[in-house]
Amino acid sequence: MDAATASQDVISLPVTIRPACRTDLPDLEWFGLHTPHREILATAFRAQERGSGFLLVAEINGFPAGQICIDFQRKRHLRRATLWALRVFQPFRNRGIATRLMAAAEGAALDHGYSESELGVDRDNAGVLAFYERLGYELRGTERGRYSYRTPAGELVQVPIDQWIMRKPLFRPAAWQTRAGFAPVIPPPAL
């Protein structure tokens, strides 16, 4: 086999979208890339344990290669789930994993009684807007503010927020659409 033929080979790996387990948390630091965000990941996992959120992972060969967090509390009064921290580990990008994570997060929001989902896109990351628009999200405004977290070394990090807010109404696809390949709905966690 020559180099030109080898570069055209495709490796297919099964992807499982599921709620995170406590044992996923160290691997979600992705070899140090997100170690400073350890507290954020732990907080998202605790929200899942309480039933007030979800931390979904895209597992490939035992490794959590993607993630998305869902906050069921922040805009509960509006029946709107907040999706955040959609990430796919670099070697697995552009393979449909983010789309599958979004579909699973929307399904989980529906299962918890939400009729709309919302997410923020950092204004310095405009390139991702087209991805969310393809999924049916529309720009609905902006949000500014800040959040903070502590690194494992104890350093307090203050992060400014300057985002576009995008929303999408949620509904269940018809049975024929589900058979056509839409992602399955993730069941709520056992309490």
JSON list of C-alpha atoms in Angstrom, two decimals:
[
{"chain": "A", "resi": 1, "resn": "MET", "atom": "CA", "xyz": [0.00, 0.00, 0.00]},
{"chain": "A", "resi": 2, "resn": "ASP", "atom": "CA", "xyz": [1.43, 3.38, -0.96]},
{"chain": "A", "resi": 3, "resn": "ALA", "atom": "CA", "xyz": [1.17, 6.61, 1.06]},
{"chain": "A", "resi": 4, "resn": "ALA", "atom": "CA", "xyz": [-1.59, 8.06, -1.18]},
{"chain": "A", "resi": 5, "resn": "THR", "atom": "CA", "xyz": [-3.81, 5.02, -0.63]},
{"chain": "A", "resi": 6, "resn": "ALA", "atom": "CA", "xyz": [-3.11, 4.91, 3.10]},
{"chain": "A", "resi": 7, "resn": "SER", "atom": "CA", "xyz": [-4.17, 8.54, 3.56]},
{"chain": "A", "resi": 8, "resn": "GLN", "atom": "CA", "xyz": [-7.60, 7.71, 2.12]},
{"chain": "A", "resi": 9, "resn": "ASP", "atom": "CA", "xyz": [-8.30, 4.92, 4.60]},
{"chain": "A", "resi": 10, "resn": "VAL", "atom": "CA", "xyz": [-10.97, 5.65, 7.15]},
{"chain": "A", "resi": 11, "resn": "ILE", "atom": "CA", "xyz": [-11.12, 4.16, 10.61]},
{"chain": "A", "resi": 12, "resn": "SER", "atom": "CA", "xyz": [-14.62, 3.80, 12.01]},
{"chain": "A", "resi": 13, "resn": "LEU", "atom": "CA", "xyz": [-15.09, 3.57, 15.74]},
{"chain": "A", "resi": 14, "resn": "PRO", "atom": "CA", "xyz": [-18.40, 3.14, 17.55]},
{"chain": "A", "resi": 15, "resn": "VAL", "atom": "CA", "xyz": [-19.51, 6.18, 19.54]},
{"chain": "A", "resi": 16, "resn": "THR", "atom": "CA", "xyz": [-21.73, 5.87, 22.59]},
{"chain": "A", "resi": 17, "resn": "ILE", "atom": "CA", "xyz": [-23.44, 8.95, 24.00]},
{"chain": "A", "resi": 18, "resn": "ARG", "atom": "CA", "xyz": [-24.15, 8.47, 27.71]},
{"chain": "A", "resi": 19, "resn": "PRO", "atom": "CA", "xyz": [-24.27, 10.29, 31.04]},
{"chain": "A", "resi": 20, "resn": "ALA", "atom": "CA", "xyz": [-20.82, 10.74, 32.55]},
{"chain": "A", "resi": 21, "resn": "CYS", "atom": "CA", "xyz": [-19.60, 8.49, 35.34]},
{"chain": "A", "resi": 22, "resn": "ARG", "atom": "CA", "xyz": [-17.38, 9.70, 38.15]},
{"chain": "A", "resi": 23, "resn": "THR", "atom": "CA", "xyz": [-14.53, 7.66, 36.61]},
{"chain": "A", "resi": 24, "resn": "ASP", "atom": "CA", "xyz": [-14.78, 9.79, 33.42]},
{"chain": "A", "resi": 25, "resn": "LEU", "atom": "CA", "xyz": [-13.79, 13.00, 35.18]},
{"chain": "A", "resi": 26, "resn": "PRO", "atom": "CA", "xyz": [-9.98, 12.52, 35.08]},
{"chain": "A", "resi": 27, "resn": "ASP", "atom": "CA", "xyz": [-10.13, 11.53, 31.40]},
{"chain": "A", "resi": 28, "resn": "LEU", "atom": "CA", "xyz": [-12.28, 14.59, 30.59]},
{"chain": "A", "resi": 29, "resn": "GLU", "atom": "CA", "xyz": [-9.25, 16.68, 31.48]},
{"chain": "A", "resi": 30, "resn": "TRP", "atom": "CA", "xyz": [-7.88, 15.39, 28.16]},
{"chain": "A", "resi": 31, "resn": "PHE", "atom": "CA", "xyz": [-4.24, 14.84, 29.09]},
{"chain": "A", "resi": 32, "resn": "GLY", "atom": "CA", "xyz": [-3.95, 18.18, 30.90]},
{"chain": "A", "resi": 33, "resn": "LEU", "atom": "CA", "xyz": [-5.76, 20.36, 28.37]},
{"chain": "A", "resi": 34, "resn": "HIS", "atom": "CA", "xyz": [-8.70, 20.92, 30.75]},
{"chain": "A", "resi": 35, "resn": "THR", "atom": "CA", "xyz": [-7.01, 20.23, 34.09]},
{"chain": "A", "resi": 36, "resn": "PRO", "atom": "CA", "xyz": [-7.51, 23.87, 35.13]},
{"chain": "A", "resi": 37, "resn": "HIS", "atom": "CA", "xyz": [-11.27, 23.26, 34.65]},
{"chain": "A", "resi": 38, "resn": "ARG", "atom": "CA", "xyz": [-11.41, 20.30, 37.04]},
{"chain": "A", "resi": 39, "resn": "GLU", "atom": "CA", "xyz": [-13.73, 22.20, 39.40]},
{"chain": "A", "resi": 40, "resn": "ILE", "atom": "CA", "xyz": [-16.11, 23.06, 36.53]},
{"chain": "A", "resi": 41, "resn": "LEU", "atom": "CA", "xyz": [-16.31, 19.40, 35.44]},
{"chain": "A", "resi": 42, "resn": "ALA", "atom": "CA", "xyz": [-16.88, 18.27, 39.03]},
{"chain": "A", "resi": 43, "resn": "THR", "atom": "CA", "xyz": [-19.64, 20.85, 39.49]},
{"chain": "A", "resi": 44, "resn": "ALA", "atom": "CA", "xyz": [-21.37, 19.69, 36.30]},
{"chain": "A", "resi": 45, "resn": "PHE", "atom": "CA", "xyz": [-21.14, 16.08, 37.49]},
{"chain": "A", "resi": 46, "resn": "ARG", "atom": "CA", "xyz": [-22.60, 16.97, 40.91]},
{"chain": "A", "resi": 47, "resn": "ALA", "atom": "CA", "xyz": [-25.52, 18.70, 39.14]},
{"chain": "A", "resi": 48, "resn": "GLN", "atom": "CA", "xyz": [-26.13, 15.45, 37.27]},
{"chain": "A", "resi": 49, "resn": "GLU", "atom": "CA", "xyz": [-26.09, 13.51, 40.54]},
{"chain": "A", "resi": 50, "resn": "ARG", "atom": "CA", "xyz": [-28.70, 15.92, 41.98]},
{"chain": "A", "resi": 51, "resn": "GLY", "atom": "CA", "xyz": [-30.84, 15.71, 38.83]},
{"chain": "A", "resi": 52, "resn": "SER", "atom": "CA", "xyz": [-30.46, 19.42, 38.09]},
{"chain": "A", "resi": 53, "resn": "GLY", "atom": "CA", "xyz": [-28.22, 18.90, 35.07]},
{"chain": "A", "resi": 54, "resn": "PHE", "atom": "CA", "xyz": [-26.42, 16.45, 32.87]},
{"chain": "A", "resi": 55, "resn": "LEU", "atom": "CA", "xyz": [-22.84, 15.89, 31.81]},
{"chain": "A", "resi": 56, "resn": "LEU", "atom": "CA", "xyz": [-23.04, 13.76, 28.68]},
{"chain": "A", "resi": 57, "resn": "VAL", "atom": "CA", "xyz": [-20.00, 12.16, 27.12]},
{"chain": "A", "resi": 58, "resn": "ALA", "atom": "CA", "xyz": [-19.29, 10.69, 23.71]},
{"chain": "A", "resi": 59, "resn": "GLU", "atom": "CA", "xyz": [-17.36, 7.53, 24.47]},
{"chain": "A", "resi": 60, "resn": "ILE", "atom": "CA", "xyz": [-15.04, 6.05, 21.88]},
{"chain": "A", "resi": 61, "resn": "ASN", "atom": "CA", "xyz": [-13.26, 2.83, 22.81]},
{"chain": "A", "resi": 62, "resn": "GLY", "atom": "CA", "xyz": [-13.63, 3.60, 26.52]},
{"chain": "A", "resi": 63, "resn": "PHE", "atom": "CA", "xyz": [-12.41, 7.21, 26.22]},
{"chain": "A", "resi": 64, "resn": "PRO", "atom": "CA", "xyz": [-14.72, 10.24, 26.72]},
{"chain": "A", "resi": 65, "resn": "ALA", "atom": "CA", "xyz": [-13.83, 11.97, 23.45]},
{"chain": "A", "resi": 66, "resn": "GLY", "atom": "CA", "xyz": [-16.61, 14.55, 23.66]},
{"chain": "A", "resi": 67, "resn": "GLN", "atom": "CA", "xyz": [-18.81, 16.24, 26.22]},
{"chain": "A", "resi": 68, "resn": "ILE", "atom": "CA", "xyz": [-21.75, 18.57, 26.68]},
{"chain": "A", "resi": 69, "resn": "CYS", "atom": "CA", "xyz": [-23.28, 19.94, 29.85]},
{"chain": "A", "resi": 70, "resn": "ILE", "atom": "CA", "xyz": [-26.95, 20.72, 30.43]},
{"chain": "A", "resi": 71, "resn": "ASP", "atom": "CA", "xyz": [-28.25, 23.03, 33.14]},
{"chain": "A", "resi": 72, "resn": "PHE", "atom": "CA", "xyz": [-31.88, 22.35, 34.03]},
{"chain": "A", "resi": 73, "resn": "GLN", "atom": "CA", "xyz": [-32.08, 24.98, 36.80]},
{"chain": "A", "resi": 74, "resn": "ARG", "atom": "CA", "xyz": [-30.87, 28.29, 35.40]},
{"chain": "A", "resi": 75, "resn": "LYS", "atom": "CA", "xyz": [-33.92, 28.99, 33.23]},
{"chain": "A", "resi": 76, "resn": "ARG", "atom": "CA", "xyz": [-36.32, 26.43, 34.61]},
{"chain": "A", "resi": 77, "resn": "HIS", "atom": "CA", "xyz": [-39.05, 29.07, 35.02]},
{"chain": "A", "resi": 78, "resn": "LEU", "atom": "CA", "xyz": [-38.98, 29.53, 31.21]},
{"chain": "A", "resi": 79, "resn": "ARG", "atom": "CA", "xyz": [-38.94, 25.76, 30.51]},
{"chain": "A", "resi": 80, "resn": "ARG", "atom": "CA", "xyz": [-35.58, 26.37, 28.81]},
{"chain": "A", "resi": 81, "resn": "ALA", "atom": "CA", "xyz": [-32.55, 24.10, 29.24]},
{"chain": "A", "resi": 82, "resn": "THR", "atom": "CA", "xyz": [-29.12, 25.73, 29.01]},
{"chain": "A", "resi": 83, "resn": "LEU", "atom": "CA", "xyz": [-26.54, 23.77, 27.00]},
{"chain": "A", "resi": 84, "resn": "TRP", "atom": "CA", "xyz": [-22.89, 24.58, 27.59]},
{"chain": "A", "resi": 85, "resn": "ALA", "atom": "CA", "xyz": [-19.32, 23.30, 27.24]},
{"chain": "A", "resi": 86, "resn": "LEU", "atom": "CA", "xyz": [-19.79, 21.34, 24.02]},
{"chain": "A", "resi": 87, "resn": "ARG", "atom": "CA", "xyz": [-16.31, 19.95, 23.34]},
{"chain": "A", "resi": 88, "resn": "VAL", "atom": "CA", "xyz": [-14.82, 17.25, 21.15]},
{"chain": "A", "resi": 89, "resn": "PHE", "atom": "CA", "xyz": [-11.23, 16.15, 21.65]},
{"chain": "A", "resi": 90, "resn": "GLN", "atom": "CA", "xyz": [-9.17, 17.37, 18.66]},
{"chain": "A", "resi": 91, "resn": "PRO", "atom": "CA", "xyz": [-8.40, 13.99, 17.00]},
{"chain": "A", "resi": 92, "resn": "PHE", "atom": "CA", "xyz": [-12.14, 13.19, 16.86]},
{"chain": "A", "resi": 93, "resn": "ARG", "atom": "CA", "xyz": [-13.47, 16.47, 15.46]},
{"chain": "A", "resi": 94, "resn": "ASN", "atom": "CA", "xyz": [-15.37, 16.74, 12.18]},
{"chain": "A", "resi": 95, "resn": "ARG", "atom": "CA", "xyz": [-16.85, 13.25, 12.50]},
{"chain": "A", "resi": 96, "resn": "GLY", "atom": "CA", "xyz": [-20.39, 14.16, 13.59]},
{"chain": "A", "resi": 97, "resn": "ILE", "atom": "CA", "xyz": [-19.76, 13.71, 17.31]},
{"chain": "A", "resi": 98, "resn": "ALA", "atom": "CA", "xyz": [-20.76, 17.27, 18.24]},
{"chain": "A", "resi": 99, "resn": "THR", "atom": "CA", "xyz": [-24.00, 16.90, 16.27]},
{"chain": "A", "resi": 100, "resn": "ARG", "atom": "CA", "xyz": [-24.79, 13.65, 18.10]},
{"chain": "A", "resi": 101, "resn": "LEU", "atom": "CA", "xyz": [-24.00, 15.23, 21.47]},
{"chain": "A", "resi": 102, "resn": "MET", "atom": "CA", "xyz": [-26.34, 18.14, 20.67]},
{"chain": "A", "resi": 103, "resn": "ALA", "atom": "CA", "xyz": [-29.15, 15.77, 19.65]},
{"chain": "A", "resi": 104, "resn": "ALA", "atom": "CA", "xyz": [-28.70, 13.76, 22.86]},
{"chain": "A", "resi": 105, "resn": "ALA", "atom": "CA", "xyz": [-28.68, 16.94, 24.99]},
{"chain": "A", "resi": 106, "resn": "GLU", "atom": "CA", "xyz": [-31.86, 18.18, 23.32]},
{"chain": "A", "resi": 107, "resn": "GLY", "atom": "CA", "xyz": [-33.48, 14.78, 23.88]},
{"chain": "A", "resi": 108, "resn": "ALA", "atom": "CA", "xyz": [-32.52, 14.88, 27.56]},
{"chain": "A", "resi": 109, "resn": "ALA", "atom": "CA", "xyz": [-34.03, 18.38, 27.84]},
{"chain": "A", "resi": 110, "resn": "LEU", "atom": "CA", "xyz": [-37.27, 17.11, 26.31]},
{"chain": "A", "resi": 111, "resn": "ASP", "atom": "CA", "xyz": [-37.30, 14.16, 28.71]},
{"chain": "A", "resi": 112, "resn": "HIS", "atom": "CA", "xyz": [-37.07, 16.62, 31.60]},
{"chain": "A", "resi": 113, "resn": "GLY", "atom": "CA", "xyz": [-40.03, 18.65, 30.33]},
{"chain": "A", "resi": 114, "resn": "TYR", "atom": "CA", "xyz": [-38.22, 21.52, 28.61]},
{"chain": "A", "resi": 115, "resn": "SER", "atom": "CA", "xyz": [-39.63, 23.03, 25.43]},
{"chain": "A", "resi": 116, "resn": "GLU", "atom": "CA", "xyz": [-36.61, 25.09, 24.42]},
{"chain": "A", "resi": 117, "resn": "SER", "atom": "CA", "xyz": [-32.84, 24.97, 24.62]},
{"chain": "A", "resi": 118, "resn": "GLU", "atom": "CA", "xyz": [-30.43, 27.86, 24.82]},
{"chain": "A", "resi": 119, "resn": "LEU", "atom": "CA", "xyz": [-26.68, 28.21, 24.49]},
{"chain": "A", "resi": 120, "resn": "GLY", "atom": "CA", "xyz": [-24.09, 30.93, 24.46]},
{"chain": "A", "resi": 121, "resn": "VAL", "atom": "CA", "xyz": [-21.42, 31.36, 21.79]},
{"chain": "A", "resi": 122, "resn": "ASP", "atom": "CA", "xyz": [-18.38, 33.40, 22.73]},
{"chain": "A", "resi": 123, "resn": "ARG", "atom": "CA", "xyz": [-18.23, 36.41, 20.45]},
{"chain": "A", "resi": 124, "resn": "ASP", "atom": "CA", "xyz": [-14.59, 35.62, 19.65]},
{"chain": "A", "resi": 125, "resn": "ASN", "atom": "CA", "xyz": [-15.71, 32.22, 18.30]},
{"chain": "A", "resi": 126, "resn": "ALA", "atom": "CA", "xyz": [-17.99, 33.36, 15.48]},
{"chain": "A", "resi": 127, "resn": "GLY", "atom": "CA", "xyz": [-16.91, 30.46, 13.26]},
{"chain": "A", "resi": 128, "resn": "VAL", "atom": "CA", "xyz": [-19.11, 28.08, 15.25]},
{"chain": "A", "resi": 129, "resn": "LEU", "atom": "CA", "xyz": [-22.33, 30.06, 14.65]},
{"chain": "A", "resi": 130, "resn": "ALA", "atom": "CA", "xyz": [-22.97, 28.28, 11.33]},
{"chain": "A", "resi": 131, "resn": "PHE", "atom": "CA", "xyz": [-22.82, 24.88, 13.08]},
{"chain": "A", "resi": 132, "resn": "TYR", "atom": "CA", "xyz": [-25.54, 25.85, 15.55]},
{"chain": "A", "resi": 133, "resn": "GLU", "atom": "CA", "xyz": [-27.63, 27.52, 12.84]},
{"chain": "A", "resi": 134, "resn": "ARG", "atom": "CA", "xyz": [-27.57, 24.24, 10.86]},
{"chain": "A", "resi": 135, "resn": "LEU", "atom": "CA", "xyz": [-28.99, 22.57, 13.97]},
{"chain": "A", "resi": 136, "resn": "GLY", "atom": "CA", "xyz": [-31.88, 25.06, 14.10]},
{"chain": "A", "resi": 137, "resn": "TYR", "atom": "CA", "xyz": [-30.56, 27.59, 16.62]},
{"chain": "A", "resi": 138, "resn": "GLU", "atom": "CA", "xyz": [-31.30, 31.27, 16.10]},
{"chain": "A", "resi": 139, "resn": "LEU", "atom": "CA", "xyz": [-29.57, 34.34, 17.51]},
{"chain": "A", "resi": 140, "resn": "ARG", "atom": "CA", "xyz": [-31.70, 35.90, 20.24]},
{"chain": "A", "resi": 141, "resn": "GLY", "atom": "CA", "xyz": [-29.42, 38.45, 21.85]},
{"chain": "A", "resi": 142, "resn": "THR", "atom": "CA", "xyz": [-26.20, 38.88, 23.76]},
{"chain": "A", "resi": 143, "resn": "GLU", "atom": "CA", "xyz": [-25.06, 38.33, 27.30]},
{"chain": "A", "resi": 144, "resn": "ARG", "atom": "CA", "xyz": [-22.22, 39.84, 29.27]},
{"chain": "A", "resi": 145, "resn": "GLY", "atom": "CA", "xyz": [-21.05, 38.95, 32.71]},
{"chain": "A", "resi": 146, "resn": "ARG", "atom": "CA", "xyz": [-18.43, 36.80, 34.35]},
{"chain": "A", "resi": 147, "resn": "TYR", "atom": "CA", "xyz": [-17.92, 33.52, 36.10]},
{"chain": "A", "resi": 148, "resn": "SER", "atom": "CA", "xyz": [-15.11, 32.19, 38.23]},
{"chain": "A", "resi": 149, "resn": "TYR", "atom": "CA", "xyz": [-13.55, 28.89, 39.18]},
{"chain": "A", "resi": 150, "resn": "ARG", "atom": "CA", "xyz": [-10.57, 27.63, 41.13]},
{"chain": "A", "resi": 151, "resn": "THR", "atom": "CA", "xyz": [-7.75, 25.69, 39.51]},
{"chain": "A", "resi": 152, "resn": "PRO", "atom": "CA", "xyz": [-6.43, 22.53, 41.21]},
{"chain": "A", "resi": 153, "resn": "ALA", "atom": "CA", "xyz": [-3.60, 24.74, 42.55]},
{"chain": "A", "resi": 154, "resn": "GLY", "atom": "CA", "xyz": [-6.19, 26.97, 44.27]},
{"chain": "A", "resi": 155, "resn": "GLU", "atom": "CA", "xyz": [-5.87, 29.95, 41.93]},
{"chain": "A", "resi": 156, "resn": "LEU", "atom": "CA", "xyz": [-9.12, 31.90, 41.47]},
{"chain": "A", "resi": 157, "resn": "VAL", "atom": "CA", "xyz": [-9.74, 32.54, 37.77]},
{"chain": "A", "resi": 158, "resn": "GLN", "atom": "CA", "xyz": [-12.24, 35.24, 36.73]},
{"chain": "A", "resi": 159, "resn": "VAL", "atom": "CA", "xyz": [-13.57, 34.78, 33.20]},
{"chain": "A", "resi": 160, "resn": "PRO", "atom": "CA", "xyz": [-15.47, 37.54, 31.40]},
{"chain": "A", "resi": 161, "resn": "ILE", "atom": "CA", "xyz": [-18.52, 36.46, 29.40]},
{"chain": "A", "resi": 162, "resn": "ASP", "atom": "CA", "xyz": [-19.33, 38.16, 26.09]},
{"chain": "A", "resi": 163, "resn": "GLN", "atom": "CA", "xyz": [-21.64, 35.85, 24.16]},
{"chain": "A", "resi": 164, "resn": "TRP", "atom": "CA", "xyz": [-24.28, 35.63, 21.53]},
{"chain": "A", "resi": 165, "resn": "ILE", "atom": "CA", "xyz": [-27.34, 33.82, 22.89]},
{"chain": "A", "resi": 166, "resn": "MET", "atom": "CA", "xyz": [-28.94, 31.24, 20.61]},
{"chain": "A", "resi": 167, "resn": "ARG", "atom": "CA", "xyz": [-32.22, 29.38, 21.15]},
{"chain": "A", "resi": 168, "resn": "LYS", "atom": "CA", "xyz": [-34.12, 26.54, 19.60]},
{"chain": "A", "resi": 169, "resn": "PRO", "atom": "CA", "xyz": [-37.63, 25.23, 20.24]},
{"chain": "A", "resi": 170, "resn": "LEU", "atom": "CA", "xyz": [-37.59, 21.52, 21.07]},
{"chain": "A", "resi": 171, "resn": "PHE", "atom": "CA", "xyz": [-40.01, 18.86, 19.90]},
{"chain": "A", "resi": 172, "resn": "ARG", "atom": "CA", "xyz": [-39.96, 15.11, 19.40]},
{"chain": "A", "resi": 173, "resn": "PRO", "atom": "CA", "xyz": [-39.37, 13.92, 15.85]},
{"chain": "A", "resi": 174, "resn": "ALA", "atom": "CA", "xyz": [-42.09, 11.77, 14.30]},
{"chain": "A", "resi": 175, "resn": "ALA", "atom": "CA", "xyz": [-41.57, 7.99, 14.47]},
{"chain": "A", "resi": 176, "resn": "TRP", "atom": "CA", "xyz": [-40.47, 7.82, 10.84]},
{"chain": "A", "resi": 177, "resn": "GLN", "atom": "CA", "xyz": [-37.76, 10.42, 11.54]},
{"chain": "A", "resi": 178, "resn": "THR", "atom": "CA", "xyz": [-36.47, 8.43, 14.51]},
{"chain": "A", "resi": 179, "resn": "ARG", "atom": "CA", "xyz": [-36.10, 5.33, 12.34]},
{"chain": "A", "resi": 180, "resn": "ALA", "atom": "CA", "xyz": [-34.26, 7.42, 9.77]},
{"chain": "A", "resi": 181, "resn": "GLY", "atom": "CA", "xyz": [-31.30, 7.81, 12.10]},
{"chain": "A", "resi": 182, "resn": "PHE", "atom": "CA", "xyz": [-31.97, 10.54, 14.65]},
{"chain": "A", "resi": 183, "resn": "ALA", "atom": "CA", "xyz": [-30.04, 10.06, 17.88]},
{"chain": "A", "resi": 184, "resn": "PRO", "atom": "CA", "xyz": [-31.80, 8.20, 20.67]},
{"chain": "A", "resi": 185, "resn": "VAL", "atom": "CA", "xyz": [-33.03, 10.09, 23.70]},
{"chain": "A", "resi": 186, "resn": "ILE", "atom": "CA", "xyz": [-30.90, 9.77, 26.84]},
{"chain": "A", "resi": 187, "resn": "PRO", "atom": "CA", "xyz": [-32.99, 8.65, 29.83]},
{"chain": "A", "resi": 188, "resn": "PRO", "atom": "CA", "xyz": [-32.96, 10.74, 33.00]},
{"chain": "A", "resi": 189, "resn": "PRO", "atom": "CA", "xyz": [-30.50, 9.55, 35.67]},
{"chain": "A", "resi": 190, "resn": "ALA", "atom": "CA", "xyz": [-31.72, 7.07, 38.24]},
{"chain": "A", "resi": 191, "resn": "LEU", "atom": "CA", "xyz": [-32.25, 8.79, 41.57]}
]
